[in-house]
Amino acid sequence: MTKKTFDLEFKGYWRERDGRGLPAYSGVFVVQSYYHDHTRGTVTMKALIYVGKADNIHERVKSHEKRSLWKRKLKPGEGICYSCTPVKKEDQERVTAALIYAHQPLANRVYKDAFPFDTTRVNLRGDYFPLEEKVVVEKN
């Protein structure tokens, strides 16, 4: 393996109740908590709960075995929302590992303590809160 850079754009947010609109493309998705203030009509993004990969994001999120774990990570009044980005299948594991290692999501276990790939740079744009705009991770 060699050093590699990924330029990714996270497109949109889907609240759990709207998850049926998630795209069916292959890529990486993030699960985040949010708080909806009904009186003000505002949504505030909170914590990064999970980073995952899928050949079909819509189907994977819809039937994900960790959904109940994600919900247990919520604080009172919070909900779950998703954001995603297309990533080639052969790069999904590396991108997911870099995001997990750099951001330490609440519900991920694998890649939190070790990054087995060569130096990886991930440049993000779009709707990706609470991820950092630029991530650089080195093999350890």
Coordinates of C-alpha atoms in Angstrom, one line a residue, residues 23-139:
P23 CA -29.2 6.9 -1.4
A24 CA -28.6 3.4 -2.6
Y25 CA -25.0 4.1 -3.8
S26 CA -21.9 2.4 -2.4
G27 CA -20.0 4.5 0.1
V28 CA -19.4 5.6 3.7
F29 CA -22.0 6.8 6.1
V30 CA -22.0 8.5 9.5
V31 CA -24.6 8.2 12.2
Q32 CA -24.9 11.3 14.4
S33 CA -27.1 12.6 17.2
Y34 CA -29.1 15.8 16.8
Y35 CA -31.5 17.8 18.9
H36 CA -34.6 19.4 17.3
D37 CA -35.9 22.5 19.0
H38 CA -39.6 22.4 18.0
T39 CA -40.3 25.9 19.3
R40 CA -37.5 27.5 17.3
G41 CA -37.7 25.2 14.4
T42 CA -33.9 24.5 14.6
V43 CA -31.8 21.4 14.5
T44 CA -28.5 21.2 16.3
M45 CA -26.0 18.4 15.4
K46 CA -24.5 16.8 18.5
A47 CA -22.2 13.7 18.7
L48 CA -20.7 11.3 16.1
I49 CA -22.1 7.9 17.0
Y50 CA -20.9 5.6 14.2
V51 CA -19.0 5.4 10.9
G52 CA -19.9 2.6 8.5
K53 CA -19.5 1.5 4.9
A54 CA -21.9 -0.2 2.6
D55 CA -22.4 -1.4 -1.0
N56 CA -25.9 0.0 -0.7
I57 CA -26.1 2.7 2.0
H58 CA -29.9 2.7 2.0
E59 CA -30.3 -1.0 2.6
R60 CA -27.4 -1.2 5.1
V61 CA -28.7 1.5 7.3
K62 CA -32.3 0.2 7.1
S63 CA -31.3 -3.2 8.4
H64 CA -28.2 -2.4 10.5
E65 CA -27.7 -4.7 13.4
K66 CA -26.3 -1.9 15.6
R67 CA -29.4 0.4 15.3
S68 CA -30.4 -0.3 18.9
L69 CA -26.9 0.4 20.1
W70 CA -27.0 3.8 18.3
K71 CA -30.2 4.6 20.0
R72 CA -28.7 3.8 23.4
K73 CA -26.0 6.4 22.8
L74 CA -28.6 9.2 22.6
K75 CA -29.3 11.7 25.3
P76 CA -32.9 12.6 26.3
G77 CA -34.5 14.5 23.5
E78 CA -32.0 13.6 20.8
G79 CA -32.6 11.8 17.6
I80 CA -30.5 10.0 15.0
C81 CA -29.5 11.3 11.6
Y82 CA -27.3 10.1 8.7
S83 CA -25.0 11.6 6.2
C84 CA -23.1 9.8 3.5
T85 CA -20.6 10.0 0.6
P86 CA -19.9 7.8 -2.4
V87 CA -16.6 5.8 -2.0
K88 CA -15.3 3.1 -4.3
K89 CA -15.8 -0.3 -2.8
E90 CA -12.0 -1.0 -2.8
D91 CA -11.4 2.2 -0.7
Q92 CA -14.3 1.9 1.8
E93 CA -12.4 0.0 4.5
R94 CA -9.5 2.5 4.4
V95 CA -11.6 5.6 4.5
T96 CA -13.9 4.2 7.2
A97 CA -10.8 3.2 9.3
A98 CA -9.3 6.7 8.9
L99 CA -12.5 8.4 10.0
I100 CA -13.0 6.0 13.0
Y101 CA -9.4 6.3 14.1
A102 CA -9.4 10.1 13.9
H103 CA -12.8 10.8 15.4
Q104 CA -13.4 7.9 17.8
P105 CA -17.2 7.5 17.3
L106 CA -19.2 6.3 20.3
A107 CA -20.4 3.0 18.8
N108 CA -17.5 1.8 16.7
R109 CA -14.9 -0.6 18.1
V110 CA -12.7 -1.7 15.2
Y111 CA -10.0 0.9 14.2
K112 CA -10.4 3.0 17.3
D113 CA -7.0 1.9 18.7
A114 CA -5.1 1.0 15.6
F115 CA -4.8 2.1 12.0
P116 CA -3.3 -0.6 9.8
F117 CA -3.1 1.3 6.5
D118 CA -0.3 3.5 5.1
T119 CA -0.7 7.3 5.5
T120 CA -4.2 8.3 4.5
R121 CA -5.5 11.8 4.0
V122 CA -9.2 12.5 3.9
N123 CA -10.4 15.9 2.7
L124 CA -14.1 16.5 3.4
R125 CA -16.6 19.0 2.2
G126 CA -20.4 19.3 2.4
D127 CA -22.6 18.2 5.3
Y128 CA -20.2 16.3 7.5
F129 CA -20.5 17.7 11.0
P130 CA -18.9 16.8 13.4
L131 CA -16.1 15.5 11.3
E132 CA -12.9 17.5 10.8
E133 CA -12.5 19.0 7.4
K134 CA -9.0 17.5 6.9
V135 CA -7.9 14.2 8.4
V136 CA -4.4 12.7 8.2
V137 CA -3.8 9.3 9.7
E138 CA -0.6 7.3 9.7
K139 CA -0.1 3.5 10.2

